[in-house]
Amino acid sequence: LMPCVFPVLAIKVLGFAQHAQDHRAHRLSGLAYTTGVVLSFLGLGLLLLVLRAAGDNLGWGFQLQSPWLVAGLSLLFLLIALNLWDVLAWPGGWGTRWAAQKALHPIADACWSGVLAVVVAAPCTAPFMGASVGVALTLPPWQGIWVFVSLGVGLALPFSLGSWIPAATRWLPRPGAWMQTLRHSLAFPMLLTVVWLLWVLGQQTRSEVAFLWLACLTLIAGGLWAWGQSG
């Protein structure tokens, strides 16, 4: 339910809705998503342990300490929102080819969703995971790695349970016109994530920088809308 985790899960919910009866696809997607989450936690854990050994003092969510990365993520979530609103559509056959690639590689798509969930979620999870990460960084490396793996399994668990236990998804209605409404409504959590990232950017730099980047994002959105209007 955290503001920087929910958007990624919301995208995965659309996948459940589109393949409501395909249990095998659900399970493979759940395994791939879990793999992406766990491998990302493992990578971040190894990086933290290596930097600890080198003498650097870094905390959890350190990857969002870079204003450039925060700005880039805010642009990414804006583009996702515009796509959900059908404002941003690839011209020509790009959209068809992209959809075909996702259809051909749904496992890779689910895995990358897990990676995105970890990258964006780390700062939100700091109040809950801070103690665990602190303990992990004081343990021998092989024990600390298991802490990070366990955290990854925990983050992936809700979606994994839904993918493996059909009863958890039986409440989903059959695919239909309602999916377009759901698609449009999920753009709002994306925009709330952009607002949160802009607040982070303002804390890292100055409020003027955040307002300037907000203006740039508005111009980008307007330009993309005009591009769509021109066909």
GROMACS .gro file of C-alpha atoms in nm:
model
  231
    1LEU     CA    1   0.000   0.000   0.000
    2MET     CA    2   0.303   0.232   0.016
    3PRO     CA    3   0.296   0.510  -0.247
    4CYS     CA    4   0.614   0.398  -0.418
    5VAL     CA    5   0.527   0.026  -0.421
    6PHE     CA    6   0.161   0.033  -0.518
    7PRO     CA    7   0.211   0.174  -0.871
    8VAL     CA    8   0.425  -0.123  -0.974
    9LEU     CA    9   0.178  -0.370  -0.822
   10ALA     CA   10  -0.107  -0.188  -0.995
   11ILE     CA   11   0.054  -0.257  -1.332
   12LYS     CA   12   0.079  -0.626  -1.241
   13VAL     CA   13  -0.290  -0.631  -1.141
   14LEU     CA   14  -0.372  -0.539  -1.501
   15GLY     CA   15  -0.186  -0.854  -1.604
   16PHE     CA   16  -0.407  -1.061  -1.373
   17ALA     CA   17  -0.716  -0.904  -1.526
   18GLN     CA   18  -0.602  -0.966  -1.883
   19HIS     CA   19  -0.531  -1.335  -1.819
   20ALA     CA   20  -0.797  -1.409  -1.561
   21GLN     CA   21  -0.824  -1.779  -1.649
   22ASP     CA   22  -0.462  -1.854  -1.740
   23HIS     CA   23  -0.328  -1.994  -1.412
   24ARG     CA   24  -0.004  -2.115  -1.569
   25ALA     CA   25   0.072  -1.761  -1.694
   26HIS     CA   26  -0.004  -1.628  -1.344
   27ARG     CA   27   0.238  -1.871  -1.181
   28LEU     CA   28   0.518  -1.809  -1.428
   29SER     CA   29   0.468  -1.434  -1.390
   30GLY     CA   30   0.477  -1.469  -1.010
   31LEU     CA   31   0.800  -1.669  -1.023
   32ALA     CA   32   0.961  -1.420  -1.261
   33TYR     CA   33   0.850  -1.121  -1.051
   34THR     CA   34   0.985  -1.287  -0.735
   35THR     CA   35   1.313  -1.364  -0.913
   36GLY     CA   36   1.350  -1.002  -1.019
   37VAL     CA   37   1.279  -0.875  -0.665
   38VAL     CA   38   1.511  -1.123  -0.491
   39LEU     CA   39   1.797  -1.073  -0.739
   40SER     CA   40   1.763  -0.695  -0.700
   41PHE     CA   41   1.777  -0.720  -0.321
   42LEU     CA   42   2.073  -0.955  -0.353
   43GLY     CA   43   2.251  -0.706  -0.581
   44LEU     CA   44   2.182  -0.412  -0.348
   45GLY     CA   45   2.294  -0.620  -0.050
   46LEU     CA   46   2.620  -0.719  -0.219
   47LEU     CA   47   2.681  -0.357  -0.317
   48LEU     CA   48   2.622  -0.234   0.038
   49LEU     CA   49   2.850  -0.503   0.180
   50VAL     CA   50   3.124  -0.421  -0.070
   51LEU     CA   51   3.098  -0.050   0.008
   52ARG     CA   52   3.099  -0.128   0.380
   53ALA     CA   53   3.418  -0.323   0.333
   54ALA     CA   54   3.562  -0.026   0.142
   55GLY     CA   55   3.476   0.206   0.433
   56ASP     CA   56   3.174   0.392   0.290
   57ASN     CA   57   2.882   0.464   0.522
   58LEU     CA   58   2.562   0.426   0.322
   59GLY     CA   59   2.205   0.372   0.433
   60TRP     CA   60   1.909   0.189   0.284
   61GLY     CA   61   1.762   0.358  -0.023
   62PHE     CA   62   2.097   0.515  -0.109
   63GLN     CA   63   2.023   0.487  -0.483
   64LEU     CA   64   1.764   0.764  -0.449
   65GLN     CA   65   2.015   1.001  -0.298
   66SER     CA   66   2.105   1.106  -0.652
   67PRO     CA   67   1.886   1.399  -0.771
   68TRP     CA   68   1.943   1.291  -1.131
   69LEU     CA   69   1.800   0.946  -1.062
   70VAL     CA   70   1.503   1.094  -0.874
   71ALA     CA   71   1.430   1.326  -1.167
   72GLY     CA   72   1.461   1.037  -1.411
   73LEU     CA   73   1.221   0.820  -1.211
   74SER     CA   74   0.966   1.102  -1.196
   75LEU     CA   75   0.982   1.128  -1.576
   76LEU     CA   76   0.942   0.750  -1.606
   77PHE     CA   77   0.625   0.747  -1.392
   78LEU     CA   78   0.485   1.046  -1.579
   79LEU     CA   79   0.530   0.857  -1.907
   80ILE     CA   80   0.360   0.552  -1.755
   81ALA     CA   81   0.063   0.769  -1.647
   82LEU     CA   82   0.036   0.922  -1.993
   83ASN     CA   83   0.044   0.577  -2.147
   84LEU     CA   84  -0.231   0.456  -1.913
   85TRP     CA   85  -0.439   0.756  -2.021
   86ASP     CA   86  -0.370   0.673  -2.388
   87VAL     CA   87  -0.205   1.013  -2.431
   88LEU     CA   88   0.130   0.856  -2.509
   89ALA     CA   89   0.102   0.601  -2.787
   90TRP     CA   90   0.385   0.481  -3.007
   91PRO     CA   91   0.336   0.587  -3.370
   92GLY     CA   92   0.311   0.349  -3.659
   93GLY     CA   93   0.385  -0.012  -3.581
   94TRP     CA   94   0.595   0.059  -3.269
   95GLY     CA   95   0.307  -0.011  -3.033
   96THR     CA   96   0.223  -0.336  -3.210
   97ARG     CA   97   0.585  -0.449  -3.205
   98TRP     CA   98   0.622  -0.354  -2.838
   99ALA     CA   99   0.308  -0.547  -2.746
  100ALA     CA  100   0.434  -0.841  -2.949
  101GLN     CA  101   0.767  -0.833  -2.765
  102LYS     CA  102   0.587  -0.830  -2.429
  103ALA     CA  103   0.373  -1.120  -2.547
  104LEU     CA  104   0.681  -1.309  -2.661
  105HIS     CA  105   0.874  -1.235  -2.343
  106PRO     CA  106   0.617  -1.208  -2.059
  107ILE     CA  107   0.862  -1.367  -1.816
  108ALA     CA  108   1.126  -1.101  -1.880
  109ASP     CA  109   0.858  -0.831  -1.848
  110ALA     CA  110   0.750  -0.966  -1.508
  111CYS     CA  111   1.112  -0.994  -1.394
  112TRP     CA  112   1.185  -0.632  -1.483
  113SER     CA  113   0.871  -0.528  -1.295
  114GLY     CA  114   1.027  -0.687  -0.986
  115VAL     CA  115   1.349  -0.493  -1.042
  116LEU     CA  116   1.154  -0.167  -1.077
  117ALA     CA  117   0.959  -0.243  -0.759
  118VAL     CA  118   1.280  -0.275  -0.558
  119VAL     CA  119   1.447   0.035  -0.703
  120VAL     CA  120   1.144   0.256  -0.637
  121ALA     CA  121   1.031   0.093  -0.311
  122ALA     CA  122   1.356   0.106  -0.115
  123PRO     CA  123   1.308   0.456   0.034
  124CYS     CA  124   0.948   0.380   0.138
  125THR     CA  125   1.057   0.063   0.314
  126ALA     CA  126   1.332   0.234   0.513
  127PRO     CA  127   1.126   0.274   0.836
  128PHE     CA  128   1.040  -0.096   0.831
  129MET     CA  129   1.362  -0.245   0.695
  130GLY     CA  130   1.612  -0.007   0.850
  131ALA     CA  131   1.674  -0.223   1.155
  132SER     CA  132   1.706  -0.539   0.948
  133VAL     CA  133   1.950  -0.377   0.707
  134GLY     CA  134   2.149  -0.234   0.998
  135VAL     CA  135   2.182  -0.578   1.152
  136ALA     CA  136   2.271  -0.730   0.813
  137LEU     CA  137   2.558  -0.485   0.772
  138THR     CA  138   2.704  -0.586   1.108
  139LEU     CA  139   2.687  -0.961   1.041
  140PRO     CA  140   2.940  -1.170   0.850
  141PRO     CA  141   2.880  -1.125   0.474
  142TRP     CA  142   2.724  -1.467   0.414
  143GLN     CA  143   2.472  -1.409   0.695
  144GLY     CA  144   2.398  -1.053   0.586
  145ILE     CA  145   2.320  -1.172   0.232
  146TRP     CA  146   2.052  -1.407   0.367
  147VAL     CA  147   1.886  -1.111   0.538
  148PHE     CA  148   1.862  -0.928   0.205
  149VAL     CA  149   1.728  -1.239   0.031
  150SER     CA  150   1.462  -1.275   0.302
  151LEU     CA  151   1.360  -0.911   0.260
  152GLY     CA  152   1.322  -0.971  -0.114
  153VAL     CA  153   1.104  -1.275  -0.058
  154GLY     CA  154   0.887  -1.072   0.180
  155LEU     CA  155   0.839  -0.788  -0.070
  156ALA     CA  156   0.747  -1.030  -0.349
  157LEU     CA  157   0.523  -1.248  -0.134
  158PRO     CA  158   0.183  -1.072  -0.182
  159PHE     CA  159   0.200  -1.088  -0.562
  160SER     CA  160   0.347  -1.439  -0.556
  161LEU     CA  161   0.062  -1.568  -0.339
  162GLY     CA  162  -0.192  -1.418  -0.576
  163SER     CA  163  -0.024  -1.583  -0.873
  164TRP     CA  164  -0.005  -1.931  -0.716
  165ILE     CA  165  -0.336  -1.944  -0.527
  166PRO     CA  166  -0.622  -1.905  -0.777
  167ALA     CA  167  -0.871  -1.836  -0.496
  168ALA     CA  168  -0.695  -1.505  -0.433
  169THR     CA  169  -0.783  -1.382  -0.783
  170ARG     CA  170  -1.132  -1.528  -0.827
  171TRP     CA  171  -1.286  -1.195  -0.727
  172LEU     CA  172  -1.161  -1.045  -1.053
  173PRO     CA  173  -1.443  -1.001  -1.304
  174ARG     CA  174  -1.419  -1.121  -1.660
  175PRO     CA  175  -1.218  -0.904  -1.903
  176GLY     CA  176  -1.430  -0.637  -2.065
  177ALA     CA  177  -1.487  -0.265  -2.108
  178TRP     CA  178  -1.426  -0.208  -1.735
  179MET     CA  179  -1.055  -0.273  -1.798
  180GLN     CA  180  -1.022   0.059  -1.982
  181THR     CA  181  -1.166   0.240  -1.679
  182LEU     CA  182  -0.927   0.052  -1.452
  183ARG     CA  183  -0.638   0.140  -1.683
  184HIS     CA  184  -0.723   0.510  -1.671
  185SER     CA  185  -0.774   0.512  -1.292
  186LEU     CA  186  -0.433   0.354  -1.230
  187ALA     CA  187  -0.270   0.662  -1.382
  188PHE     CA  188  -0.349   0.857  -1.064
  189PRO     CA  189  -0.121   0.649  -0.835
  190MET     CA  190   0.152   0.707  -1.095
  191LEU     CA  191   0.104   1.083  -1.072
  192LEU     CA  192   0.102   1.069  -0.692
  193THR     CA  193   0.437   0.892  -0.716
  194VAL     CA  194   0.563   1.178  -0.934
  195VAL     CA  195   0.448   1.426  -0.667
  196TRP     CA  196   0.632   1.231  -0.399
  197LEU     CA  197   0.951   1.212  -0.610
  198LEU     CA  198   0.935   1.588  -0.672
  199TRP     CA  199   0.913   1.640  -0.296
  200VAL     CA  200   1.222   1.421  -0.255
  201LEU     CA  201   1.398   1.622  -0.525
  202GLY     CA  202   1.312   1.946  -0.345
  203GLN     CA  203   1.456   1.807  -0.020
  204GLN     CA  204   1.777   1.702  -0.196
  205THR     CA  205   1.830   2.031  -0.379
  206ARG     CA  206   1.605   2.336  -0.346
  207SER     CA  207   1.234   2.387  -0.388
  208GLU     CA  208   1.309   2.605  -0.693
  209VAL     CA  209   1.473   2.308  -0.864
  210ALA     CA  210   1.170   2.087  -0.797
  211PHE     CA  211   0.933   2.355  -0.933
  212LEU     CA  212   1.152   2.398  -1.242
  213TRP     CA  213   1.153   2.024  -1.306
  214LEU     CA  214   0.775   2.019  -1.256
  215ALA     CA  215   0.746   2.284  -1.527
  216CYS     CA  216   0.967   2.072  -1.753
  217LEU     CA  217   0.752   1.765  -1.691
  218THR     CA  218   0.441   1.969  -1.776
  219LEU     CA  219   0.600   2.084  -2.102
  220ILE     CA  220   0.702   1.727  -2.183
  221ALA     CA  221   0.347   1.604  -2.119
  222GLY     CA  222   0.205   1.885  -2.333
  223GLY     CA  223   0.450   1.810  -2.613
  224LEU     CA  224   0.362   1.442  -2.610
  225TRP     CA  225  -0.009   1.525  -2.613
  226ALA     CA  226   0.042   1.758  -2.912
  227TRP     CA  227   0.246   1.489  -3.085
  228GLY     CA  228  -0.043   1.247  -3.042
  229GLN     CA  229  -0.293   1.502  -3.173
  230SER     CA  230  -0.088   1.546  -3.490
  231GLY     CA  231  -0.100   1.172  -3.556
   0.00000   0.00000   0.00000
